Amino acid sequence: MRSTGLLCFSFLFLCLFGFSQEELPPTKSYTTAQIESPIILDGKLDDDAWNQVEWGGDFVGHRPEYNVEPTQETQFKILYDAKFLYVGIRAWDTEPEKIVRRMSRRDGFDGDFVEINIDSYNDKRTAFSFSASVSGVKGDEYVSNNGNDWDSTWDPIWYLRTSIDDQGWIAEFKIPLSQLRFANRENHTWGIQFTRRLFREEARSTWQPIDPNSPGWVHLFGELNGIKGIKSQKQLEIQPYVLASLEKYPKEEENPFKSEGKEVNANLGLDAKIGITSDITLDLTVNPDFGQVDADPSRVNLSAFQLFFRERRPFFLEGSNLLSFRTSGGPNNLFYSRRIGGRPHGYPENVQFMDYPNNTRILGAAKITGKNAKGFSWGVLESITNKERADVQYEDGERGEEIVEPYTNFLVGRVQQDIDGGKTVVGALATHVRRFDNRGNGLEYLHDNAFSAGVDLDHNFKDRKYGMEFKVMFSRVEGTQGAIFNTQTASERFFQRPDNNHKEVDSTRTSLVGSAATFSFGKRSGNWRWSIGSNFRSPELVLNDAGFLRQTDDINNWIWTQYRVNKVTNIFRWQNYNFYAEYNNDFGGAITGQGMNFNMNWEFNNYWGFGQGVWVGGTRVSNADLRGGPSIKYPGNVNYWYRIGTNSRKKVRLSFNNWFNWGNNDYSRSSGISVNVNIRPTDALQVSISPNINWNRNDLQYIAQREFGDETRYILGKVVQETYSMSVRANYNITPNLTLEFWGQPFIAAGEYSEFKRSHLPNSENYTNRFHAYSESEIEFNGQDELYQVYENGSSDVDYEFSDPNFNIVQFRSNFVMRWEYIPGSTLFMVWANNGSYFDQSRQNDFNDLASRLSGLTGNNTFLIKYTYRFIL
């Protein structure tokens, strides 16, 4: 496979589809008025004030069929005063008894709903979305990037009432202007869009016609006129919290830190939201607590790279779209908010017992975001984390403290400028991490300073049907010689590889500078879409102080194309077909990845779904799997997957996913099954059960490296790994604002190793020459010490040994949360969290052996009560 020829041919092929022009529907407009009499929010729309304005309506079909007359009519009215925007929506229904009124917690819908999107900036790129389900559940999202990003973590204060009658149902909104952002002018024109979901038909209709194949969303909104004289809202919300917790764990009589088996804590903190102007907001948090946040799911990592876990903390989630700056490939990003407040980095030595903090305390954080009338937006996040100490008892019995994390300051800044109504967007992001006095207990290997920055450009042309994206980034880290040495030899880089012909370790360096860039061009609208692009990450790139980066030293070229049919046929409600191909190499020219994928996805007229795809990969080279050893070549592979989903409107629905992977030369095999069963016994109760089974065999799994004379032996083995897990989630809505939520995950993983070998000629064209398999006379297992002992070349003495790599893991994690939003913005949480685990390296444990341990797991149980009250001043 040759990347240049493939990409050029694909580019010419795709361009044959031309720069076609499509006529857009006329832009609708609605004129509102200032209220002359009070409105009582009751979901009735019978106040005299509503007679001041006319009904808006004439909705058209959006999905599954565009620009057709919907089966049910929808109308709306809009009014305003100095403080609020009032929206009334009448969802007519000729069969009101069939209205689906299922409940969920905030931002989760499983029934009929209506929605208004408000582009109060009128920038054609961003909007504020407010949704109302027929059962009275509220949803709100911040829409950015012209509708490509929807941030459901945005939780403004607003008010809603709904009602049902013999003609359908009504939603009445009362939205404080302080929750919106708008320019300081006398007369306003805002973009608006209304959407209705008719659940029983799984159909959506909109007020302003927008083709689902359009290149964007917000820029195609209709207009809201008539708002005059509204002033900047001085928003000031203060939300203090009080928390009390009890943690119980198994007693350890000899451990002075766990001898009582319990720990009681109390805490105070504060969140605040300050509207500096109508378009600038400051968010503050002091001593934040995230005790009610779900635990991360269990996973086993046999790779050389760190795992990615998504952010779950509300303060960092809200507005995260603005502070995002993806580099290339998966989760790689200049800013990864979980670096703030993560687990400490230091670890004391020569201690007998230790009380080690699970997380670094965030002393405080501030986030300011805004956008002005000229399309200039910005966001700044500043946070400082605590100097953490571990209470220790030394081996001589003395007690003391050891510093395990220095004071650290995190600073992130983002700017963007819209040009020509958002058709072109230019932006930049920068991060800086500063650590203070990071010495001792391994902290001397942390960077003193870490910088990263990037500039991006997104340009649309031909009525936004085509577009290009360009990004360039750099990083610089500073620290001791030991810190920079560790950076060069870390798993993201492995400069020390003996066959690394383009980079080498420099132990005298005290800084490292790297770069990255990405470019793509493509067609962004229509039934046929495509894109072609290239990106690179230099070997010296360092992002993991403030961002996330799995691996550097990569050049990636790719193409993607999709054909979609958003039209009902005799068989399908919708269809799409996708093709993707890529070619990767490192800066030394080695092919680190190549392959192509084809997949298709359908929804049938009975509302069932089906998808399938195949990936065909060629020979590739890994620069990391031998953990600093030479690169190793792998044969190609084929991966096939398919999925089936039943009717999503039913009270019982099922999805089934199955995948298989075959490695060439039979060096690997793997397969997996995941099932999701979602049950709705009542409109208020939802239960989902998601079992997963994964099986993997890899004949070239890295185990260890050992010195042998003046050579290094890289030991591999055949691993057979089985993983069983099941996520169970139940949500019960007593009211739309009072929910009981349970999540639990039993997790079992077992790995058994055999057929040990050492790397020989890892880049040989002949697969069998890439390793030397130990014969029975060369290796034996010492059961008493649980060690494998190796005798090379018929030696009678042990040349080297390594630990039994077998593993067995059993875990159960769960939390039970009562969440009561007793008034908008103020919440009471009651939480019980459980975390139990078991690990050993016993041999040949099967599923039944391990599953029986689930009921007897010992671990931590945490009980907490958190009370928040939001003052609006």
PDB file of N, CA and C in Angstrom, residues 364-392:
ATOM      1  N   GLY A 364      -8.985  25.604  44.499  1.00  0.00           N
ATOM      2  CA  GLY A 364      -9.934  26.514  43.872  1.00  0.00           C
ATOM      3  C   GLY A 364      -9.737  26.523  42.372  1.00  0.00           C
ATOM      4  N   ALA A 365     -10.783  26.911  41.666  1.00  0.00           N
ATOM      5  CA  ALA A 365     -10.709  27.009  40.206  1.00  0.00           C
ATOM      6  C   ALA A 365     -11.649  28.110  39.747  1.00  0.00           C
ATOM      7  N   ALA A 366     -11.252  28.785  38.690  1.00  0.00           N
ATOM      8  CA  ALA A 366     -12.074  29.857  38.114  1.00  0.00           C
ATOM      9  C   ALA A 366     -12.074  29.688  36.603  1.00  0.00           C
ATOM     10  N   LYS A 367     -13.239  29.941  36.018  1.00  0.00           N
ATOM     11  CA  LYS A 367     -13.391  29.810  34.571  1.00  0.00           C
ATOM     12  C   LYS A 367     -14.183  31.012  34.073  1.00  0.00           C
ATOM     13  N   ILE A 368     -13.620  31.753  33.132  1.00  0.00           N
ATOM     14  CA  ILE A 368     -14.321  32.904  32.564  1.00  0.00           C
ATOM     15  C   ILE A 368     -14.503  32.663  31.075  1.00  0.00           C
ATOM     16  N   THR A 369     -15.730  32.842  30.605  1.00  0.00           N
ATOM     17  CA  THR A 369     -16.048  32.626  29.202  1.00  0.00           C
ATOM     18  C   THR A 369     -16.896  33.789  28.702  1.00  0.00           C
ATOM     19  N   GLY A 370     -16.764  34.082  27.431  1.00  0.00           N
ATOM     20  CA  GLY A 370     -17.553  35.177  26.881  1.00  0.00           C
ATOM     21  C   GLY A 370     -17.457  35.236  25.380  1.00  0.00           C
ATOM     22  N   LYS A 371     -18.354  36.041  24.800  1.00  0.00           N
ATOM     23  CA  LYS A 371     -18.347  36.268  23.364  1.00  0.00           C
ATOM     24  C   LYS A 371     -19.004  37.608  23.108  1.00  0.00           C
ATOM     25  N   ASN A 372     -18.372  38.443  22.272  1.00  0.00           N
ATOM     26  CA  ASN A 372     -18.935  39.765  22.040  1.00  0.00           C
ATOM     27  C   ASN A 372     -19.687  39.819  20.706  1.00  0.00           C
ATOM     28  N   ALA A 373     -20.232  40.992  20.422  1.00  0.00           N
ATOM     29  CA  ALA A 373     -21.075  41.165  19.232  1.00  0.00           C
ATOM     30  C   ALA A 373     -20.290  41.016  17.941  1.00  0.00           C
ATOM     31  N   LYS A 374     -18.967  41.129  18.003  1.00  0.00           N
ATOM     32  CA  LYS A 374     -18.134  41.018  16.804  1.00  0.00           C
ATOM     33  C   LYS A 374     -17.659  39.585  16.552  1.00  0.00           C
ATOM     34  N   GLY A 375     -18.181  38.628  17.330  1.00  0.00           N
ATOM     35  CA  GLY A 375     -17.847  37.235  17.091  1.00  0.00           C
ATOM     36  C   GLY A 375     -16.564  36.773  17.730  1.00  0.00           C
ATOM     37  N   PHE A 376     -16.039  37.543  18.675  1.00  0.00           N
ATOM     38  CA  PHE A 376     -14.805  37.143  19.365  1.00  0.00           C
ATOM     39  C   PHE A 376     -15.188  36.446  20.666  1.00  0.00           C
ATOM     40  N   SER A 377     -14.781  35.196  20.812  1.00  0.00           N
ATOM     41  CA  SER A 377     -15.083  34.422  22.019  1.00  0.00           C
ATOM     42  C   SER A 377     -13.786  34.032  22.705  1.00  0.00           C
ATOM     43  N   TRP A 378     -13.866  33.854  24.020  1.00  0.00           N
ATOM     44  CA  TRP A 378     -12.684  33.486  24.773  1.00  0.00           C
ATOM     45  C   TRP A 378     -13.094  32.684  25.992  1.00  0.00           C
ATOM     46  N   GLY A 379     -12.152  31.924  26.496  1.00  0.00           N
ATOM     47  CA  GLY A 379     -12.340  31.166  27.721  1.00  0.00           C
ATOM     48  C   GLY A 379     -11.017  31.007  28.423  1.00  0.00           C
ATOM     49  N   VAL A 380     -11.012  31.195  29.746  1.00  0.00           N
ATOM     50  CA  VAL A 380      -9.802  31.044  30.557  1.00  0.00           C
ATOM     51  C   VAL A 380     -10.158  30.188  31.763  1.00  0.00           C
ATOM     52  N   LEU A 381      -9.348  29.175  32.026  1.00  0.00           N
ATOM     53  CA  LEU A 381      -9.510  28.325  33.200  1.00  0.00           C
ATOM     54  C   LEU A 381      -8.234  28.382  34.030  1.00  0.00           C
ATOM     55  N   GLU A 382      -8.398  28.720  35.298  1.00  0.00           N
ATOM     56  CA  GLU A 382      -7.268  28.780  36.229  1.00  0.00           C
ATOM     57  C   GLU A 382      -7.600  27.898  37.425  1.00  0.00           C
ATOM     58  N   SER A 383      -6.659  27.036  37.823  1.00  0.00           N
ATOM     59  CA  SER A 383      -6.898  26.157  38.961  1.00  0.00           C
ATOM     60  C   SER A 383      -5.589  25.908  39.696  1.00  0.00           C
ATOM     61  N   ILE A 384      -5.675  25.800  41.011  1.00  0.00           N
ATOM     62  CA  ILE A 384      -4.513  25.464  41.810  1.00  0.00           C
ATOM     63  C   ILE A 384      -4.854  24.264  42.679  1.00  0.00           C
ATOM     64  N   THR A 385      -3.941  23.307  42.724  1.00  0.00           N
ATOM     65  CA  THR A 385      -4.152  22.102  43.518  1.00  0.00           C
ATOM     66  C   THR A 385      -3.173  22.066  44.685  1.00  0.00           C
ATOM     67  N   ASN A 386      -3.542  21.307  45.680  1.00  0.00           N
ATOM     68  CA  ASN A 386      -2.880  21.340  46.972  1.00  0.00           C
ATOM     69  C   ASN A 386      -1.543  20.594  46.967  1.00  0.00           C
ATOM     70  N   LYS A 387      -0.675  20.982  47.920  1.00  0.00           N
ATOM     71  CA  LYS A 387       0.502  20.164  48.227  1.00  0.00           C
ATOM     72  C   LYS A 387       0.015  19.011  49.101  1.00  0.00           C
ATOM     73  N   GLU A 388       0.026  17.812  48.543  1.00  0.00           N
ATOM     74  CA  GLU A 388      -0.534  16.666  49.254  1.00  0.00           C
ATOM     75  C   GLU A 388       0.540  15.929  50.042  1.00  0.00           C
ATOM     76  N   ARG A 389       0.122  15.449  51.205  1.00  0.00           N
ATOM     77  CA  ARG A 389       1.015  14.697  52.081  1.00  0.00           C
ATOM     78  C   ARG A 389       0.391  13.346  52.410  1.00  0.00           C
ATOM     79  N   ALA A 390       1.241  12.365  52.562  1.00  0.00           N
ATOM     80  CA  ALA A 390       0.804  11.047  53.011  1.00  0.00           C
ATOM     81  C   ALA A 390       1.291  10.847  54.440  1.00  0.00           C
ATOM     82  N   ASP A 391       0.384  10.425  55.327  1.00  0.00           N
ATOM     83  CA  ASP A 391       0.791  10.050  56.683  1.00  0.00           C
ATOM     84  C   ASP A 391       1.430   8.678  56.612  1.00  0.00           C
ATOM     85  N   VAL A 392       2.633   8.539  57.208  1.00  0.00           N
ATOM     86  CA  VAL A 392       3.382   7.295  57.086  1.00  0.00           C
ATOM     87  C   VAL A 392       3.867   6.830  58.448  1.00  0.00           C
TER      88      VAL A 392
END
